[in-house]
Coordinates of C-alpha atoms and ligand atoms in Angstrom, one line a residue:
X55 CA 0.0 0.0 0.0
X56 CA 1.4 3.4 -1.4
X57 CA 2.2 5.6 1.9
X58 CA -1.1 9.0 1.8
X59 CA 0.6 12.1 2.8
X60 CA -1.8 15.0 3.2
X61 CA 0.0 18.5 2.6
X62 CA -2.1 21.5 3.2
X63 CA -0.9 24.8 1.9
X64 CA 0.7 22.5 -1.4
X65 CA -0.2 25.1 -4.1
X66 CA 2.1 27.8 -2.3
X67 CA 6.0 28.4 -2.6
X68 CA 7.1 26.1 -0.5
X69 CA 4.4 23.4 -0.9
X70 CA 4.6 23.1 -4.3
X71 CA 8.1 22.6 -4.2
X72 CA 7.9 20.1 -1.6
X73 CA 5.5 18.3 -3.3
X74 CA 7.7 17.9 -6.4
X75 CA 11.0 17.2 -4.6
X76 CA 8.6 14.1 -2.7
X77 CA 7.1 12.7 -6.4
X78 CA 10.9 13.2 -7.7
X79 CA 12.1 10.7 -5.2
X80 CA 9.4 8.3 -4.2
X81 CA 7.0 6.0 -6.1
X82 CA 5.5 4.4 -3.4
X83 CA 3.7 7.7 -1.9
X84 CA 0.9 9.7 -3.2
X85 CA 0.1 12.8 -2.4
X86 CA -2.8 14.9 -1.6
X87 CA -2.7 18.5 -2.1
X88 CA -4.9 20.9 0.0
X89 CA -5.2 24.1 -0.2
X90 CA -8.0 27.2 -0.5
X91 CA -6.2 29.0 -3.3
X92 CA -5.4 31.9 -1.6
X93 CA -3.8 35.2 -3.4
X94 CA -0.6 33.3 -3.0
X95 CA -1.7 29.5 -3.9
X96 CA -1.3 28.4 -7.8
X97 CA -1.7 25.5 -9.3
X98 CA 0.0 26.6 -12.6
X99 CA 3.3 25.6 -9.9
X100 CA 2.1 22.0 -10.0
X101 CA 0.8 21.8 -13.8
X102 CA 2.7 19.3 -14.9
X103 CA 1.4 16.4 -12.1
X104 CA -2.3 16.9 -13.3
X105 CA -1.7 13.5 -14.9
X106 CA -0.1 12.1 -12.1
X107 CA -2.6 9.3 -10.8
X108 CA -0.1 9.7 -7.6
X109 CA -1.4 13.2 -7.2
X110 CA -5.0 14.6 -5.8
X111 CA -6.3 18.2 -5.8
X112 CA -8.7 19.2 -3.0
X113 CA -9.8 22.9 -2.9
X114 CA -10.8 23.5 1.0
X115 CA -9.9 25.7 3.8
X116 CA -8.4 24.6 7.1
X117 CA -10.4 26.4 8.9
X118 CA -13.8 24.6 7.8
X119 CA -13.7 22.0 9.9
X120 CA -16.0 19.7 8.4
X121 CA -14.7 19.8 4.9
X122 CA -11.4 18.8 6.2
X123 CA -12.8 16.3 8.3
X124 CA -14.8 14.8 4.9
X125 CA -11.0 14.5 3.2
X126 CA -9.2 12.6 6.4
X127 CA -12.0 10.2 6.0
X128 CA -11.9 10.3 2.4
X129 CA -8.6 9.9 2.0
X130 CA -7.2 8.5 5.2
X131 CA -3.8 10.0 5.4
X132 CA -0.4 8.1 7.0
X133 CA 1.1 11.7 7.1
X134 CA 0.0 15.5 7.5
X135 CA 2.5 18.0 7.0
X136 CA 0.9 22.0 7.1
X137 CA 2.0 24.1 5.0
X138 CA -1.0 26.3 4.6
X139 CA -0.2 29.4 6.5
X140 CA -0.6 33.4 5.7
X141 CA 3.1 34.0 5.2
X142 CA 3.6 37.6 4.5
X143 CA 4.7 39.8 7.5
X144 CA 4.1 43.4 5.5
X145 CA 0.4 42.0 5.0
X146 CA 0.5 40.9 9.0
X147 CA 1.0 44.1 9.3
X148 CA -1.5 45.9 7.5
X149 CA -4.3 43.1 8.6
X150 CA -3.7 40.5 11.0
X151 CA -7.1 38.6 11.3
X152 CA -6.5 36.3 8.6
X153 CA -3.2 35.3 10.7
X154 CA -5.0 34.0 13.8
X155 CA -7.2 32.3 11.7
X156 CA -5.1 30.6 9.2
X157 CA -2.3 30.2 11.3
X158 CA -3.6 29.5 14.6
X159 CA -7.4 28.4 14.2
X160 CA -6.4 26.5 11.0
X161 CA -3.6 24.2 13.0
X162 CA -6.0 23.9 15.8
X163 CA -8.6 21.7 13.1
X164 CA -5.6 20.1 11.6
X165 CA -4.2 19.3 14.8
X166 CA -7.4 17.7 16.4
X167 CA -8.4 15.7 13.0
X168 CA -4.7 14.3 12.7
X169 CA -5.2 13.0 16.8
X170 CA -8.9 11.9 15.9
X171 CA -7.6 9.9 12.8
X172 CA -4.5 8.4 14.3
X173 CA -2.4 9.9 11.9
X174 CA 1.3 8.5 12.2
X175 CA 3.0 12.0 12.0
X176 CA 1.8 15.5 11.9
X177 CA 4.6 17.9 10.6
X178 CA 3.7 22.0 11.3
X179 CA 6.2 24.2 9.1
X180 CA 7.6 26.8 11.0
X181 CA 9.7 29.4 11.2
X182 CA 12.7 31.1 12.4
X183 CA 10.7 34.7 13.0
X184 CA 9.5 32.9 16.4
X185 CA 12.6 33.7 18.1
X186 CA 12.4 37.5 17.5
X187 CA 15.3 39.2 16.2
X188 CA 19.5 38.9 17.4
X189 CA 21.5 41.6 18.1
X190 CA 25.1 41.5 16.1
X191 CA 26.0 38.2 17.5
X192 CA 24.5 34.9 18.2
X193 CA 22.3 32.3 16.8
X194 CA 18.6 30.6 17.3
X195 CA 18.5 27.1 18.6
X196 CA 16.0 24.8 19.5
X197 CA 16.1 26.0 23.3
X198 CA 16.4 30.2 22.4
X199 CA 12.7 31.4 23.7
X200 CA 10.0 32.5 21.4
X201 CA 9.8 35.6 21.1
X202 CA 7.5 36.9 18.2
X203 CA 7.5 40.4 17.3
X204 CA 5.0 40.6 14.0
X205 CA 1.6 39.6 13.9
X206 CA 2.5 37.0 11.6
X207 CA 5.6 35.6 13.7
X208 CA 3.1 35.2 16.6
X209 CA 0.8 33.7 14.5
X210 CA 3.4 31.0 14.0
X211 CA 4.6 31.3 17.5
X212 CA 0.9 30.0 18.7
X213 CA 0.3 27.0 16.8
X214 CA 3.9 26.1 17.9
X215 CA 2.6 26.0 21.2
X216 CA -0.5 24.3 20.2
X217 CA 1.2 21.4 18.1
X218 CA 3.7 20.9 21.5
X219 CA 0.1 21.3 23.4
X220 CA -0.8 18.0 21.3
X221 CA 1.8 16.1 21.6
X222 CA 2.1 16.6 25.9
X223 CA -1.4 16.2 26.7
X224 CA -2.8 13.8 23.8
X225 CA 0.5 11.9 22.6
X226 CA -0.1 13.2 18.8
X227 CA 3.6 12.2 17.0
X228 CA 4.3 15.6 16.1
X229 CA 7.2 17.3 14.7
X230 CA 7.7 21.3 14.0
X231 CA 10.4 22.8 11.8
X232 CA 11.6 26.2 11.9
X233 CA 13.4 27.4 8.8
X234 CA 15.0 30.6 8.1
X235 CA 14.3 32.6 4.7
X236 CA 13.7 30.5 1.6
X237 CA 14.2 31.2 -2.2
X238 CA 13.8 29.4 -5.1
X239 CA 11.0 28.9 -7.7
X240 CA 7.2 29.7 -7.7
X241 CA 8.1 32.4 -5.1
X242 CA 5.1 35.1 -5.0
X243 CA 6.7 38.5 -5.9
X244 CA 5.6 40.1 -2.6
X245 CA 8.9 38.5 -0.9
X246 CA 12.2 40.3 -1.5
X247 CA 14.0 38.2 -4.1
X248 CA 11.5 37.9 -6.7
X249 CA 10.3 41.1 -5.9
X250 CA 13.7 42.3 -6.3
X251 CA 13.8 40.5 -9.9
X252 CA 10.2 41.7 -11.1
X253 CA 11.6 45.2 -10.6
X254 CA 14.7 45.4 -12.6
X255 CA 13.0 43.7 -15.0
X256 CA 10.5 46.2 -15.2
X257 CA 12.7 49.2 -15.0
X258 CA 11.7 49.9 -11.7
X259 CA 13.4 50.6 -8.9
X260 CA 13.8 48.0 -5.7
X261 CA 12.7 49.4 -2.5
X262 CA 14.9 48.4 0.4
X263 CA 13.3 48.7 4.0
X264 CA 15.0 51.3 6.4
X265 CA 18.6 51.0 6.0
X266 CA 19.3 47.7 4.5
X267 CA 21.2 46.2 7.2
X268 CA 18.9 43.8 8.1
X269 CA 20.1 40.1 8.0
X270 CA 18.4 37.0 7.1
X271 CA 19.8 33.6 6.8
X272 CA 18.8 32.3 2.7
X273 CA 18.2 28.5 2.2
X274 CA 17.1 27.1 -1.2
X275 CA 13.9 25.8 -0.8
X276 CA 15.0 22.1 -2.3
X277 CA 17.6 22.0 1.0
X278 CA 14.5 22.9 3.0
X279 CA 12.4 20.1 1.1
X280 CA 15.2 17.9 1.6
X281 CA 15.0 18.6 5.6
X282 CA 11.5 18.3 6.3
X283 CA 11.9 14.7 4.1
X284 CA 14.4 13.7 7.0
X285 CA 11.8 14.6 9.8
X286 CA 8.9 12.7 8.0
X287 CA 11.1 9.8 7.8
X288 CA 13.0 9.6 11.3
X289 CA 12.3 12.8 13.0
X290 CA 11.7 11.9 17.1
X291 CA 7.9 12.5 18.1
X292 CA 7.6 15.8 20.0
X293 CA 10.9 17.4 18.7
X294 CA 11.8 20.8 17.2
X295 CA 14.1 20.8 14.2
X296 CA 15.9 24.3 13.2
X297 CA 16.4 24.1 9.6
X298 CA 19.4 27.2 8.0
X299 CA 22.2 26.8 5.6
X300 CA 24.0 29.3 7.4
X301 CA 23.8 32.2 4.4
X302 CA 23.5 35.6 6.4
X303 CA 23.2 38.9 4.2
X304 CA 21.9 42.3 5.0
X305 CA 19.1 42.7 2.5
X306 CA 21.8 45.3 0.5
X307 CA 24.1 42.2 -0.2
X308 CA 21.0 40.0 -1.6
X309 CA 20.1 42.7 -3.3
X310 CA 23.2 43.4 -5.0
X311 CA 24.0 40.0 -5.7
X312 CA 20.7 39.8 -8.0
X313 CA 21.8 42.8 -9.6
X314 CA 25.0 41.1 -10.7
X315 CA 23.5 37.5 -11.7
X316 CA 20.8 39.9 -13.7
X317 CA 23.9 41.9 -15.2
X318 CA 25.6 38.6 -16.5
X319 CA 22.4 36.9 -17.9
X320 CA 20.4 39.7 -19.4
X321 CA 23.3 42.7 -20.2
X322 CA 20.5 44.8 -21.6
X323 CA 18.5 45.5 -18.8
X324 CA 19.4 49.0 -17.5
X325 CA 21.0 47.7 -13.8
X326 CA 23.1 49.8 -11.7
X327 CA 23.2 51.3 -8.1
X328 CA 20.0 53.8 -8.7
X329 CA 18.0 50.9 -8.8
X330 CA 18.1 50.6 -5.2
X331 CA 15.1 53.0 -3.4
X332 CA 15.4 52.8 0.4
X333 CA 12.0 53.5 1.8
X334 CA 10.6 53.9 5.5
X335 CA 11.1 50.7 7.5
X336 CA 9.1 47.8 8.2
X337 CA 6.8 48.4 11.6
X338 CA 8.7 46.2 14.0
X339 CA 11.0 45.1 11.3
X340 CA 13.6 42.4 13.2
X341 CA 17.0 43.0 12.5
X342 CA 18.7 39.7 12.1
X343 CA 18.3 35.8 11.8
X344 CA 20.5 33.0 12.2
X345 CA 19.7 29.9 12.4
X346 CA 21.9 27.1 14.3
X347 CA 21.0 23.6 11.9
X348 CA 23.2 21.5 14.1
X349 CA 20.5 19.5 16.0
X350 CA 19.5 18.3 12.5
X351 CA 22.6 17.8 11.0
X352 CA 24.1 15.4 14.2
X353 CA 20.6 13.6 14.5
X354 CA 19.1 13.6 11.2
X355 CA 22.0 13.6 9.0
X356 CA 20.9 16.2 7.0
X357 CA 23.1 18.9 5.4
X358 CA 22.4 22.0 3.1
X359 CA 23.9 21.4 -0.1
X360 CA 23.1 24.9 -2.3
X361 CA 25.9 27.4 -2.4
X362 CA 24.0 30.8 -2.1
X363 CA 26.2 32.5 -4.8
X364 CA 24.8 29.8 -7.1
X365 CA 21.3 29.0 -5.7
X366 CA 20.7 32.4 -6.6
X367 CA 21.9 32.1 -10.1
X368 CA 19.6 29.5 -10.4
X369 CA 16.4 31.2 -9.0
X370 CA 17.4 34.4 -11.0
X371 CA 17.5 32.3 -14.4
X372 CA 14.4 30.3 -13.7
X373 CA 12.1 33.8 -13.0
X374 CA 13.7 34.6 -16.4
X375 CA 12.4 31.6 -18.0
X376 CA 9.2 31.7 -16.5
X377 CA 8.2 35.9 -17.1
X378 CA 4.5 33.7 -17.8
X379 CA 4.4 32.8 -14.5
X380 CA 5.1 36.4 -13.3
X381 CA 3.0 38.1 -15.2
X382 CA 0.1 35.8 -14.1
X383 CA 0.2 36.2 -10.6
X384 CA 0.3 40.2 -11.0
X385 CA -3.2 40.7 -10.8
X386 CA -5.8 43.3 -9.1
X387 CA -5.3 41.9 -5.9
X388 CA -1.3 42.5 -5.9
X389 CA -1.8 46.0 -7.4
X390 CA -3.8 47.1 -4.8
X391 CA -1.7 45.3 -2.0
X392 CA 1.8 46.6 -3.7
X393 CA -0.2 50.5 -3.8
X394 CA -1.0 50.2 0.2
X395 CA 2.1 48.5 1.9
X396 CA 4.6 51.2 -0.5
X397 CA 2.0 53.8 -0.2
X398 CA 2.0 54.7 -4.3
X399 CA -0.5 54.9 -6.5
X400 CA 0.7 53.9 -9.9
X401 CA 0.4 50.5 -10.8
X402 CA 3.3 48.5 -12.4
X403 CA 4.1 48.5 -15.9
X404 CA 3.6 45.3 -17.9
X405 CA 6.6 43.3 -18.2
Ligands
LIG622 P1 2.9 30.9 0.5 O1 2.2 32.1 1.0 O2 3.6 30.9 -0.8 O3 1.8 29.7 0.4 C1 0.8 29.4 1.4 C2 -0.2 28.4 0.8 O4 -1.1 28.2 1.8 C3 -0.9 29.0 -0.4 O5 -1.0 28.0 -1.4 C4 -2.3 29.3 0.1 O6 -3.3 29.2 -0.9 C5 -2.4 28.3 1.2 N1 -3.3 28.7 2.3 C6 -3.3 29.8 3.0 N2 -4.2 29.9 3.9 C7 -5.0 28.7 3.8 C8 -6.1 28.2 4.4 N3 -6.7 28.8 5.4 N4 -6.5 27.0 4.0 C9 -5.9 26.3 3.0 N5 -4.9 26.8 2.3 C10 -4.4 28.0 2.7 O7 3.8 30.5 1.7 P2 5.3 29.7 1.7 O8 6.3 30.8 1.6 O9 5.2 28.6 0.8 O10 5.3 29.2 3.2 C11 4.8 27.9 3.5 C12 4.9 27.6 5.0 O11 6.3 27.7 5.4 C13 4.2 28.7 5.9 O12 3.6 28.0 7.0 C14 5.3 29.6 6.3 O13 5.0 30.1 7.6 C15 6.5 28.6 6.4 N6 7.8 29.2 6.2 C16 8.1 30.0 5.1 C17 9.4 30.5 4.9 C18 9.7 31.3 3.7 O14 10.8 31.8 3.6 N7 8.8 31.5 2.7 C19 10.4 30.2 5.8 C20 10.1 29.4 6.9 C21 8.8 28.9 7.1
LIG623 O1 10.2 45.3 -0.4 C1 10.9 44.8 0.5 N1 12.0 45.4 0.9 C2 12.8 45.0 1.9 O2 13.8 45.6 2.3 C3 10.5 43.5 1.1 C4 9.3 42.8 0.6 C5 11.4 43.0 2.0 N2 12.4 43.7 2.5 C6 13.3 43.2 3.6 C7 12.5 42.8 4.8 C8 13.3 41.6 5.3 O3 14.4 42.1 6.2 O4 13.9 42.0 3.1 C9 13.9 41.0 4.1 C10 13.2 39.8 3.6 O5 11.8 40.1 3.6 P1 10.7 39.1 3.1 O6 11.1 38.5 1.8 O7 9.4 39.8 3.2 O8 10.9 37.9 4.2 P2 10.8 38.0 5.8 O9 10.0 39.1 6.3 O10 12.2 37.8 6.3 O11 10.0 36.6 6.1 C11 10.3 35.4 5.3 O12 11.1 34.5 5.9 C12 10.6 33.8 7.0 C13 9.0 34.7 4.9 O13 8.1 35.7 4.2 C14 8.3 34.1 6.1 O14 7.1 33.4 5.7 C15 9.2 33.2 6.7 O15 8.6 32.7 7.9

């Protein structure tokens, strides 16, 4: 019998990534994708496993309880790993409703249907922002407090909590992984390195938050897939995993380094140090994130294996490829969302 994992959130970045790196490597799964389709789910990033009879679709909400308890029974899944989560800070920002629910009230449903359905693990995808910010030195590990400053990192922060609160009281096999920053394909262009790329190839000019100093620790999302395959396979029930590649950059240096990978591959795009706008700060915005991996590395055996310098090549040349892809999640929706959070009232030129 094929091993069912359920993965909500599966049309997003992440998801969608996971869910190919999984069909790459195993026959013997299938896999059922949940998600509601939000501004930032799209299944043009799984097009190509419509055929797949190892592959099911199933638009629903994790918050609606019983629609989600009509696909565990439907579908009876070994595994459940969320990825279905409001991910944008800027947007936790500007509205944080949707974040309890999602994030918190979501988990809650997922949480009590895995436990009522004796599911064998429950994975809940998490992140590094629920340790707050470091000053200059230092790193997160397992054992550094939560300490959420955004709505959205608090958001996170609670259904931590409430995935631990399973596991203590009920015995659920849970795990939780916190990674730091991802990149890669099917990115949505709200997030700084594709949003970065849409901009110089529109002509228009990158807004950098505040001074530009800020840190965050990149990952490719496939080393991040390849981590969260380790804890579904021999992760220990109730443990934390930190997931990082140990890549910190201020925002500048990311920045700069798309500039040059954009230089090299397309010449003709006008690209030089004016491109950069700095622009008032983030509310709250944490100042730096680094993530210690080495609980997962000693126990797991799992490693990061994507050099930034070329992980970013990579990503750079694949939004190149893709302009499609781009230009079809730039919709209404974004418009308005890009006009409020940078306070401007012109909407972007077509690509
Ligand atoms: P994303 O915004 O690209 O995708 C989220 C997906 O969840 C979308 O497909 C959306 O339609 C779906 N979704 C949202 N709310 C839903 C709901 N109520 N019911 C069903 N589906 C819903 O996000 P991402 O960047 O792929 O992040 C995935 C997960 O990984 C999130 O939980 C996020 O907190 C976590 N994470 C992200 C990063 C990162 O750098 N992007 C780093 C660490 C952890
Ligand atoms: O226009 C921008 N200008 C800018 O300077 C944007 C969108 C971002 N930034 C800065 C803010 C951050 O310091 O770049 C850095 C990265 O920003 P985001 O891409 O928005 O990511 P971040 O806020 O760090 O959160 C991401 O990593 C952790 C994901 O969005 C989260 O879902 C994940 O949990």
């Amino acid at each position: 019998m094929p091993r069912k994992v359920l993965v909500t959130g599966g049309a997003g970045f992440i998801g969608s990534n996971f869910i190919h790196y999984l069909l790459d490597r195993y026959d013997d799964i299938s896999v059922i994708n949940l998600d509601d389709l939000t501004y930032a789910g799209n299944l043009r990033n799984l097009a190509d496993l419509e055929k797949d009879p190892r592959y099911f679709f199933i638009r629903e909400n994790i918050c609606n309880f019983p629609g989600l308890q009509t696909v565990f029974k439907k579908f009876e899944p070994d595994y459940v790993i969320n990825f279905a989560a409001e991910s944008h800070v800027d947007r936790s920002i500007l509205d944080p409703d949707i974040f309890i629910r999602s994030n918190v009230l979501g988990v809650q449903n997922l949480l009590k249907l895995s436990l009522d359905c004796e599911i064998e693990r429950m994975i809940q995808i998490s992140t590094d922002e629920v340790y707050g910010s470091l000053g200059e030195s230092g790193v997160f590990t397992e054992k550094s407090p939560l300490d959420p400053r955004s709505p959205y990192s608090a958001s996170k922060a609670s259904a931590d909590l409430l995935t631990l609160a399973y596991y203590y009281t009920f015995n659920l096999p849970v795990n939780i992984t916190r990674c730091s920053n991802n990149y890669g394909p099917f990115q949505f262009p709200e997030k700084l390195i594709p949003l970065t790329i849409l901009h110089c190839l529109k002509g228009e000019k990158i807004p950098v938050y505040g001074d530009g100093l800020n840190i965050r620790d990149w990952i490719h999302v496939d080393d991040h897939c390849s981590a969260i395959d380790r804890v579904l396979t021999d992760g220990i029930p109730g443990e934390i995993y930190n997931v990082g590649a140990q890549n910190e950059m201020t925002n500048i240096e990311m920045v700069n380094t798309i500039i040059c990978a954009l230089k090299e591959l397309r010449p003709d795009l006008p690209l030089t140090e004016d491109s950069i706008v700095f622009v008032p700060d983030r509310k709250g915005h944490d100042r730096r994130y680094a993530i210690d991996p080495e609980k997962i590395q000693k126990t797991l055996g799992w490693k990061s294996r994507m050099p930034v310098s070329e992980g970013i090549k990579t990503t750079v040349e694949w939004y190149l490829n893709n302009v499609n892809w781009l230009e079809s999640v730039i919709n209404a929706e974004y418009l308005h969302y890009y006009s409020v959070n940078y306070r401007i009232g012109n909407p972007l030129p077509k690509l």
